[in-house]
Tab-separated table of C-alpha atoms and ligand atoms in Angstrom:
chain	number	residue	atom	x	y	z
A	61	UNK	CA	118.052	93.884	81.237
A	62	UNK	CA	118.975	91.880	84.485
A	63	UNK	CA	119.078	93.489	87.902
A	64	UNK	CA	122.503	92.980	88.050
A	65	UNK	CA	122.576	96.498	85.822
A	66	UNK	CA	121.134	98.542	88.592
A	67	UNK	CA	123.840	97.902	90.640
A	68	UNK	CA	126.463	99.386	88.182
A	69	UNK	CA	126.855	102.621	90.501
A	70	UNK	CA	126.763	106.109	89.635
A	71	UNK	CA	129.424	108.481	90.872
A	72	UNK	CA	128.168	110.368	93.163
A	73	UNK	CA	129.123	113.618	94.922
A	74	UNK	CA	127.042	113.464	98.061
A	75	UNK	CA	126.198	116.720	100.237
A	76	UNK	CA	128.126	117.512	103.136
A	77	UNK	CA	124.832	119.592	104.693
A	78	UNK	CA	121.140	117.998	104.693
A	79	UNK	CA	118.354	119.118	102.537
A	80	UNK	CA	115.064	117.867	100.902
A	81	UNK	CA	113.217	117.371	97.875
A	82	UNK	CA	109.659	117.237	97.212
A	83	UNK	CA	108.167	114.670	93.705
A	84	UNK	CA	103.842	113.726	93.557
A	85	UNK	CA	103.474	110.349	92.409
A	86	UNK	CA	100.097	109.654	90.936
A	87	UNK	CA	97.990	105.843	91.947
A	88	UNK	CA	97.105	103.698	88.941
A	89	UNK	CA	94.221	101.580	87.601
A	90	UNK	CA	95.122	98.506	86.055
A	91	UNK	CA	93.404	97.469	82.973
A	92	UNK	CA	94.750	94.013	83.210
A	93	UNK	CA	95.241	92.860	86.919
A	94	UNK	CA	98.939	92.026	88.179
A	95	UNK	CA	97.785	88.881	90.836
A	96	UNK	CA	99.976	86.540	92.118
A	97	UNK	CA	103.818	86.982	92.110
A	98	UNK	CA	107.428	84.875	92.442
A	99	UNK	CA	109.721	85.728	95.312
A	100	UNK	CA	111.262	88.991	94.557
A	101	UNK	CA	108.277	91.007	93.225
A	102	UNK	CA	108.444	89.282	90.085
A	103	UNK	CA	104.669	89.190	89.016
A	104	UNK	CA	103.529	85.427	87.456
A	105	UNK	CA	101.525	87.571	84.432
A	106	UNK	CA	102.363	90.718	82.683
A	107	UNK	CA	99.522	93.669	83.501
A	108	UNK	CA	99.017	97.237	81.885
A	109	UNK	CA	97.108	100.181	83.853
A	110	UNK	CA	96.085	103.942	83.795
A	111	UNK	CA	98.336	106.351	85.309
A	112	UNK	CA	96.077	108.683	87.186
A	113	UNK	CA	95.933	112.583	87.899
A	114	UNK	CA	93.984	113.774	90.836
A	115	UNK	CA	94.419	110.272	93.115
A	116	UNK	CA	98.197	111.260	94.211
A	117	UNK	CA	100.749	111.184	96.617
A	118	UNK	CA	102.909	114.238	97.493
A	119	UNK	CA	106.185	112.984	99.493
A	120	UNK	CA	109.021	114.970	100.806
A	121	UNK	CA	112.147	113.504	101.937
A	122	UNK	CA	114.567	115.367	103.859
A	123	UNK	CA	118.141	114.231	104.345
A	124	UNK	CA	120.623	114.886	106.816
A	125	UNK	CA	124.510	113.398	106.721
A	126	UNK	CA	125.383	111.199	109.207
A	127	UNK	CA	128.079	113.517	110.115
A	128	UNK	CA	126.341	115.920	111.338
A	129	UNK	CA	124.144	114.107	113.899
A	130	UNK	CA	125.111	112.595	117.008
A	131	UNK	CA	125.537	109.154	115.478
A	132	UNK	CA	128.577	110.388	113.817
A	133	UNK	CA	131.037	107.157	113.673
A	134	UNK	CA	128.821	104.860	114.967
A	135	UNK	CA	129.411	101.404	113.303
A	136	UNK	CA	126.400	100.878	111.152
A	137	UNK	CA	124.229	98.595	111.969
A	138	UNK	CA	123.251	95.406	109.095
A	139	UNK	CA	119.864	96.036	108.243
A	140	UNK	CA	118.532	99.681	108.076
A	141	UNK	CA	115.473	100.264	110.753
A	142	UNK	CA	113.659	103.329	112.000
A	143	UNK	CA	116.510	104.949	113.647
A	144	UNK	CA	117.753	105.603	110.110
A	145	UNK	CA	114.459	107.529	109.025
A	146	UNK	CA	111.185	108.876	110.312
A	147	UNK	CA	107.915	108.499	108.841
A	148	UNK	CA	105.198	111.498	109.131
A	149	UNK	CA	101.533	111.098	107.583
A	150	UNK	CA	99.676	114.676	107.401
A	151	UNK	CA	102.490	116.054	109.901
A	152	UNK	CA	101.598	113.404	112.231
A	153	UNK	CA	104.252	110.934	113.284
A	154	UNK	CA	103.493	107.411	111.755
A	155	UNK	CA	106.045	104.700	113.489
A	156	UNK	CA	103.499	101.765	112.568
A	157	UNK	CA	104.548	102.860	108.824
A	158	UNK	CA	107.874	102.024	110.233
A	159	UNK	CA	108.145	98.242	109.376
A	160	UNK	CA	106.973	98.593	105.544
A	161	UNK	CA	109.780	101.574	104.916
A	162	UNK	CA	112.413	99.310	106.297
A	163	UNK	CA	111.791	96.409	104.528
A	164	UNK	CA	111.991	98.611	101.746
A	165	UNK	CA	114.834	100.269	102.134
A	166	UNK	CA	116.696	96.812	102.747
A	167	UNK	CA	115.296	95.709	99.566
A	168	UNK	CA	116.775	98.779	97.513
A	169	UNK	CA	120.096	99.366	99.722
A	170	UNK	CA	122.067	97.125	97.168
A	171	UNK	CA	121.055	99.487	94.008
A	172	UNK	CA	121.240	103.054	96.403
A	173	UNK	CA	123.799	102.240	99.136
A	174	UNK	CA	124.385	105.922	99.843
A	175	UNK	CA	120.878	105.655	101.504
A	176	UNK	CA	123.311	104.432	104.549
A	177	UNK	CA	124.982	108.131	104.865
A	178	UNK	CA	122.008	110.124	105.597
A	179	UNK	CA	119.356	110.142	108.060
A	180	UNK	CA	115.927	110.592	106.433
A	181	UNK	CA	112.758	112.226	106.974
A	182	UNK	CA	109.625	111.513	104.705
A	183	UNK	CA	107.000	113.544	105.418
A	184	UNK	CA	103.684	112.255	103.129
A	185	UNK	CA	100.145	113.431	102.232
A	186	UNK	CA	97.384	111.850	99.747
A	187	UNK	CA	95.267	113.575	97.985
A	188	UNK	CA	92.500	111.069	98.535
A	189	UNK	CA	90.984	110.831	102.032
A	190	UNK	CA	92.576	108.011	104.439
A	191	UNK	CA	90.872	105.112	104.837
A	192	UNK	CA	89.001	105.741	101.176
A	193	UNK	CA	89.728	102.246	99.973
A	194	UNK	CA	92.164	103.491	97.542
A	195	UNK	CA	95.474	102.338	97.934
A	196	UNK	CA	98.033	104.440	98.754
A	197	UNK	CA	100.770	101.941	98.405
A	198	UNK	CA	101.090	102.471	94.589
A	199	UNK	CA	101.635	105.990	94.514
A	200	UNK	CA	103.280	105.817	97.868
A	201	UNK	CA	106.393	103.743	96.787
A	202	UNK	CA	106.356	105.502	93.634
A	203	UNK	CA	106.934	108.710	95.302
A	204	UNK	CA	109.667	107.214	97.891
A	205	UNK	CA	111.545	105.529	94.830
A	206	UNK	CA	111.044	108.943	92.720
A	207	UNK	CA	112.537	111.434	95.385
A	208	UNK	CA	115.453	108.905	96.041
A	209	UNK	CA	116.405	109.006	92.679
A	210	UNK	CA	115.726	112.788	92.105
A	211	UNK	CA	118.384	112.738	94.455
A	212	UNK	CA	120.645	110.223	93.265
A	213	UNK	CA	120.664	111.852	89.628
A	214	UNK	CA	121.212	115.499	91.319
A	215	UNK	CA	124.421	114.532	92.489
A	216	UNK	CA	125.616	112.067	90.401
A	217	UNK	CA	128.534	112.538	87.703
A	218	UNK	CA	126.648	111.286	84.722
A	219	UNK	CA	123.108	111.459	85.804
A	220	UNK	CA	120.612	108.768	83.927
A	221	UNK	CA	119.043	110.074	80.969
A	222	UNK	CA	115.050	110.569	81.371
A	223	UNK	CA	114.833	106.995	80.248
A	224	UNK	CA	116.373	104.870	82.068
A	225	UNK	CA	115.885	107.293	85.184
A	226	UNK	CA	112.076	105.846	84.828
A	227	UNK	CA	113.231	102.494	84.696
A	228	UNK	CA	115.493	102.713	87.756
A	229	UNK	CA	112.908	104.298	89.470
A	230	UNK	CA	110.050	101.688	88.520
A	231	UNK	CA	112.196	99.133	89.422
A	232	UNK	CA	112.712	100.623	93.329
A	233	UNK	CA	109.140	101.239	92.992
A	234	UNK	CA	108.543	97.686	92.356
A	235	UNK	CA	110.131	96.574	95.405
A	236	UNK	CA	108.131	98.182	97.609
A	237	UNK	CA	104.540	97.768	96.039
A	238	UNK	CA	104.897	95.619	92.640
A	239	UNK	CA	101.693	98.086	91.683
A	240	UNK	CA	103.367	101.037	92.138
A	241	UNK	CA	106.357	100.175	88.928
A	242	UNK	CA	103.700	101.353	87.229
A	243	UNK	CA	102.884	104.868	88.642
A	244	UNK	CA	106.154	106.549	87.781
A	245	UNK	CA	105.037	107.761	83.714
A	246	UNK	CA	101.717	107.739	81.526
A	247	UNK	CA	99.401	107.833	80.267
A	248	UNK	CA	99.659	104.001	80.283
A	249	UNK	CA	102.520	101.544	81.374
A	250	UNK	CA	102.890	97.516	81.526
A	251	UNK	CA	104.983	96.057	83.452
A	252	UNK	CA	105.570	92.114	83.020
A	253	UNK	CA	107.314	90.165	80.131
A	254	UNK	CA	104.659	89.568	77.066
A	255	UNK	CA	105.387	88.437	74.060
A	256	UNK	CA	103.998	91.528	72.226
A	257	UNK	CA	106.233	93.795	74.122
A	258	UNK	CA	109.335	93.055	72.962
A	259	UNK	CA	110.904	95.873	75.815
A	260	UNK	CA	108.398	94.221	78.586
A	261	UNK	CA	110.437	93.105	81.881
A	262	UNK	CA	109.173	91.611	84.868
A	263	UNK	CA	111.792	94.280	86.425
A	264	UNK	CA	110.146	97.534	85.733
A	265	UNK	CA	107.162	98.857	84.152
A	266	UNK	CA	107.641	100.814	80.923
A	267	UNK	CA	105.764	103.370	79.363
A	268	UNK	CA	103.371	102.083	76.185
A	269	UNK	CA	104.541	103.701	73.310
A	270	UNK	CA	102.933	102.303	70.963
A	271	UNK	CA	100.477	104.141	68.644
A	272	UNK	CA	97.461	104.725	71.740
A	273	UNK	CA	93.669	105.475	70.016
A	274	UNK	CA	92.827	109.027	70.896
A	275	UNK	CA	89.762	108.111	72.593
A	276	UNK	CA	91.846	106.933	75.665
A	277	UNK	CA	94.178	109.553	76.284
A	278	UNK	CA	91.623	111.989	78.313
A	279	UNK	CA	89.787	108.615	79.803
A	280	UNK	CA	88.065	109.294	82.879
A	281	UNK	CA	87.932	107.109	85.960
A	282	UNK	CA	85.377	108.103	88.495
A	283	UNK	CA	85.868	106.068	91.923
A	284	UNK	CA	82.878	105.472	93.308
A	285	UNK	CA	83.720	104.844	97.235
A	286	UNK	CA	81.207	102.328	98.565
A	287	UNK	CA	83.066	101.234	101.389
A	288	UNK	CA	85.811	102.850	102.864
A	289	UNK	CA	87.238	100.789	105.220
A	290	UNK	CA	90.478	99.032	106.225
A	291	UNK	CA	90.652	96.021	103.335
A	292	UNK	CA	89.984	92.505	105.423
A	293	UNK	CA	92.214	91.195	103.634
A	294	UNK	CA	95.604	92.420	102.518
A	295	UNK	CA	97.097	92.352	99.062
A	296	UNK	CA	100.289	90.631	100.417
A	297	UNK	CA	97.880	87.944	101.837
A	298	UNK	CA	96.060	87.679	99.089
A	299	UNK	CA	99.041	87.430	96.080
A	300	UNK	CA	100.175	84.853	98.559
A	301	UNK	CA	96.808	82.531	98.341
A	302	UNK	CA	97.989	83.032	94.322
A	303	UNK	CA	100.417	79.948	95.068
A	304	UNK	CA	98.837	77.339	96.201
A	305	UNK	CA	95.484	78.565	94.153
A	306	UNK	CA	93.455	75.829	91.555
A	307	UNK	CA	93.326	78.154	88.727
A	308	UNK	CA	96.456	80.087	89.022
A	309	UNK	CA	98.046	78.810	85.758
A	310	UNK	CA	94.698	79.411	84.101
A	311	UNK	CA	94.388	82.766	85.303
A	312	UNK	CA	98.071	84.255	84.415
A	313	UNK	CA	97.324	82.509	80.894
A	314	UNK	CA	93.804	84.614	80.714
A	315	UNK	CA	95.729	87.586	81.489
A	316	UNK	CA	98.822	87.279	79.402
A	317	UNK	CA	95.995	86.686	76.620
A	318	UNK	CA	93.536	89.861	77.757
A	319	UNK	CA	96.455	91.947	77.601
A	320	UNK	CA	97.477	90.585	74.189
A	321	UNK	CA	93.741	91.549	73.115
A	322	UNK	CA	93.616	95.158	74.910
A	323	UNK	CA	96.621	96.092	73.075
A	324	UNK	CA	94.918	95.795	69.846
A	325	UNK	CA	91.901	97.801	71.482
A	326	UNK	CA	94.356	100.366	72.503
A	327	UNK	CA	95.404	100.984	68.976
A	328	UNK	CA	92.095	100.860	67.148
A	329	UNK	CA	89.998	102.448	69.688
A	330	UNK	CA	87.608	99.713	70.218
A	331	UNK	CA	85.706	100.806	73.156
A	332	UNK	CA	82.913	98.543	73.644
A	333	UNK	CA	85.716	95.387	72.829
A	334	UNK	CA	87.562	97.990	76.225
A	335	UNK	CA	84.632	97.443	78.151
A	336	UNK	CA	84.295	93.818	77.437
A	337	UNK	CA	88.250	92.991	78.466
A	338	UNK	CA	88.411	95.254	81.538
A	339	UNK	CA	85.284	93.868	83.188
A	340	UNK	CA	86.180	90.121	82.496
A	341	UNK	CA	89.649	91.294	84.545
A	342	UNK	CA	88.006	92.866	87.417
A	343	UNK	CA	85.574	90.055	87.464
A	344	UNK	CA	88.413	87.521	87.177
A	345	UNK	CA	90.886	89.165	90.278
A	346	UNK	CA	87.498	89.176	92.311
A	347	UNK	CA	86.569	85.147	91.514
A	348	UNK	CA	90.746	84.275	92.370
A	349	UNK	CA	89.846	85.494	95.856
A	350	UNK	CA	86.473	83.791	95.685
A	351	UNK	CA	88.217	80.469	95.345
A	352	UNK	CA	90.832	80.847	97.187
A	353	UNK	CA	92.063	78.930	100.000
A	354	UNK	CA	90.389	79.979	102.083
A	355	UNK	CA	87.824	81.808	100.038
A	356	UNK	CA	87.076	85.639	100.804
A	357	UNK	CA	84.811	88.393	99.238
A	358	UNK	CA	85.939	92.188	98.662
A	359	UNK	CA	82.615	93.188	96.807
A	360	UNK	CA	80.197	94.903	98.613
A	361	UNK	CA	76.649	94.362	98.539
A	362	UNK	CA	76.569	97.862	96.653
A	363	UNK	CA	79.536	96.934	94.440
A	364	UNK	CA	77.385	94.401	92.667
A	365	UNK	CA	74.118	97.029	92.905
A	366	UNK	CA	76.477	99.271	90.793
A	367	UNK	CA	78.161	96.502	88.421
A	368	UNK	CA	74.235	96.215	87.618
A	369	UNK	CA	73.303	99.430	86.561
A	370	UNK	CA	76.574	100.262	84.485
A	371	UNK	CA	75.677	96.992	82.346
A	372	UNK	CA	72.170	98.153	82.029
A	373	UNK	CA	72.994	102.441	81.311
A	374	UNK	CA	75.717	101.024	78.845
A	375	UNK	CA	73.403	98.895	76.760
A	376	UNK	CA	70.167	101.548	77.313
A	377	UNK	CA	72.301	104.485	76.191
A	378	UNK	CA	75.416	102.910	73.944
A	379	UNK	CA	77.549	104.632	76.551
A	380	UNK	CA	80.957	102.391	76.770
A	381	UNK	CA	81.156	102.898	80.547
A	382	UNK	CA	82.585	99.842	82.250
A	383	UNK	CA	83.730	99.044	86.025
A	384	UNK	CA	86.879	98.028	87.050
A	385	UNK	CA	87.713	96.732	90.760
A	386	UNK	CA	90.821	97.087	92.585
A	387	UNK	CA	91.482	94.644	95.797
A	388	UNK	CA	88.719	96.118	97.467
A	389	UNK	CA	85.146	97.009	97.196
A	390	UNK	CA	85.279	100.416	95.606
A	391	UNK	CA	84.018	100.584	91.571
A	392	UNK	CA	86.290	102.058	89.182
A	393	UNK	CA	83.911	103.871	86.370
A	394	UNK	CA	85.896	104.341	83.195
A	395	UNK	CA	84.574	106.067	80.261
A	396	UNK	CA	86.256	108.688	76.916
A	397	UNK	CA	85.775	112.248	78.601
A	398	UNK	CA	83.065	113.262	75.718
A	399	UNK	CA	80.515	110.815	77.779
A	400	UNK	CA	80.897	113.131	81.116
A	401	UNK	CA	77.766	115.324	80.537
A	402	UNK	CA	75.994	111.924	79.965
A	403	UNK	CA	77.918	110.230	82.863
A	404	UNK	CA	78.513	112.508	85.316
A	405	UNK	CA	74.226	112.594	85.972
A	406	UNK	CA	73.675	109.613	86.362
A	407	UNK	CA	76.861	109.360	88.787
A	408	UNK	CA	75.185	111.594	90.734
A	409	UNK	CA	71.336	110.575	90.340
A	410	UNK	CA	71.837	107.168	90.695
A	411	UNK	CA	75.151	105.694	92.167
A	412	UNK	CA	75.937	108.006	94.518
A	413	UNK	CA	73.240	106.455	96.732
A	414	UNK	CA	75.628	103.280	96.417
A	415	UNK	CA	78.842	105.491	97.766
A	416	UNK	CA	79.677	105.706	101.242
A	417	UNK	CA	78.151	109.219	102.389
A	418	UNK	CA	77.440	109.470	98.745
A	419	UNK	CA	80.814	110.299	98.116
A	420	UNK	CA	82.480	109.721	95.039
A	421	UNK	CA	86.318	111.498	93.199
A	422	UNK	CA	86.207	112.450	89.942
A	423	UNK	CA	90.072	110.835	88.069
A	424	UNK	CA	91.342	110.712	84.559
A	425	UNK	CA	94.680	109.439	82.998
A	426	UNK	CA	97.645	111.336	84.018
A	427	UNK	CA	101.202	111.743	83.643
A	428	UNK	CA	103.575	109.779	87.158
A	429	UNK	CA	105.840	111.210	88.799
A	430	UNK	CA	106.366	114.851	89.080
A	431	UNK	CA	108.999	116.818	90.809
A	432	UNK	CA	107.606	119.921	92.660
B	1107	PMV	O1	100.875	96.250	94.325
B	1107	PMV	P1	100.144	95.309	95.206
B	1107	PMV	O2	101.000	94.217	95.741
B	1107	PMV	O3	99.374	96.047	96.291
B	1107	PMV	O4	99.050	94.528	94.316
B	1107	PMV	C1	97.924	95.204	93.820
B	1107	PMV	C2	97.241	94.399	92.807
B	1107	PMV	C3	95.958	94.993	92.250
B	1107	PMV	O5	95.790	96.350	92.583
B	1107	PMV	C4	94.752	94.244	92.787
B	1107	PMV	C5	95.966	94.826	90.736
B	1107	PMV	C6	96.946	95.683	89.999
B	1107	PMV	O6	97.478	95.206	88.996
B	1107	PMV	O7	97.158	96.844	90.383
């Protein structure tokens, strides 16, 4: 699959009045990290992640036809800026969004150009609190790229087939936040070419359909919020400090392999071999931005308190709990659901009092994007 076959066009049959529509896209956790990318969003090592449930994005996009505002038979303007769409946060008007939506929507114009006709209004709201640490970029592209195409298939002529409607729509996703290709099915999706994946594409994330151990299909991911502040440094930054980085080409080679390894996991339901791999990942993403150029820290003082005690409950108890970090300083608990009356306790006994204002929000693998 090249990109060149997303720009074969649908017919379409676009509306002569405005409407909306309304999708939730879900964030993800990746198992094995995507860090460090070509121009283009193409990511330098293939990654695999949890779709989540409760950690979601709820977008709805209104549309109105050019024709029927004021700009009628205006000449268009080349690149698309924010006097083709508004952005609102919580019902509040968010023009510093404004930059990251264009550059967006310039990206995908080529594989949507009716996006042109239409003035747009995307009105958003997360289901995690602002400011939590948890990115909203994932879920937030992946609910963009999922109402756009909701839309494109509703008035298209031949509209894609549930298949390849996920791949279109992982591949917009991917242009706006190269984590967020992987938010739009579940309960797990790579996205990257391996050499075990014989469908894997650096283009889109697919869905893993391989034969998946039961124990992981109601895993739980409690995110424990220990700071929940802007990130210092952002992901763009940091995927940048990838290039010039000493261990870059050891690091995508770890990763390509981890993921190799996890796979096998997946299917035999190995879950202390789970623990093992995801930690060494987290651990890994973490020590790239250690030594980069120049060097910066996400962890948290009360990160590394909490990285502690999981390694200590899980060998005290046999528990396979493990961390996982995303770029920031927030711990990612993962464990089987069965574990939660053992788990959930000790959450609250003893890592809470890590958590920012104790708080912490209870996740588990889910399903992408959902039309409401
Ligand atoms: O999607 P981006 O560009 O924000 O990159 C995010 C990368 C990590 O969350 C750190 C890892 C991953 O694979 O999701």
């Amino acid at each position: 699959m090249v990109t060149e076959s997303f720009l074969t066009l649908p017919q379409l049959e676009l509306p002569s009045k405005g409407g909306s529509i309304t999708v939730t896209a879900p964030s993800n956790i990746a198992l094995v990290k995507y860090w460090g990318k070509s121009q283009g969003q193409i990511p330098r090592n293939a990654s695999i992640s949890f779709t989540l449930s409760n950690c979601f994005t709820k977008t709805t996009l209104g549309f109105t036809p050019f024709s029927e505002q004021s700009k009628a038979g205006q000449e268009m303007v080349n690149d698309l800026d924010d006097s083709n769409f508004e952005v609102f946060v919580d019902g509040l008007s968010k023009p510093d969004f404004a930059p990251k939506i264009a550059t967006f929507f310039n990206r995908i114009e080529a594989y949507l150009p009716w996006i042109r006709s239409f003035q747009w209004r995307i009105d958003t709201e997360n289901t995690f609190p602002h400011g939590s640490g948890i990115a909203s970029s994932a879920s937030g592209f992946a609910a963009l790229a999922g109402a756009l195409m909701e839309l494109e298939n509703s008035w298209s002529l031949d509209p894609l087939p549930p298949e390849l409607w996920a791949q279109k729509t992982s591949f917009l996703a991917r242009l706006g936040s190269g984590s967020a290709s992987r938010s739009v099915l579940g309960p797990l999706m790579y996205w990257g070419t391996h050499p075990a994946l014989p469908a894997s594409s650096d283009l889109f994330a697919c869905i893993l359909d391989q034969e998946v151990h039961a124990v992981f299909i109601d895993y739980k991911d409690t995110i424990l919020l220990v700071d929940q502040g802007e990130k210092e440094v952002s992901s763009t930054l940091g995927h940048n400090l990838m290039h010039d980085h000493p261990f870059a080409n050891q690091r995508f080679d770890q990763a390509q392999d981890n993921l190799g390894k996890l796979l096998a996991v997946l299917a035999c339901g190995d879950t202390h071999e789970f623990c093992r791999i995801v930690e060494t990942e987290a651990l890994s993403l973490h020590a790239m931005m250690m030594t980069s150029n120049p060097s910066y820290l996400l962890m948290k003082p009360n990160t590394l308190a909490i990285i502690e005690k999981v390694r200590i409950f899980r060998r005290a108890n046999n528990v396979p709990v493990c961390f996982t970090l995303d770029a920031g300083a927030n711990v990612h608990l993962l464990y089987p659901a069965k574990f939660t009356p053992q788990v959930m306790p000790w959450i609250q006994n003893e890592l809470s009092g890590h958590c920012q204002a104790g708080q912490f929000i209870e996740d588990q693998v889910g399903q992408g994007v959902k039309k409401v």
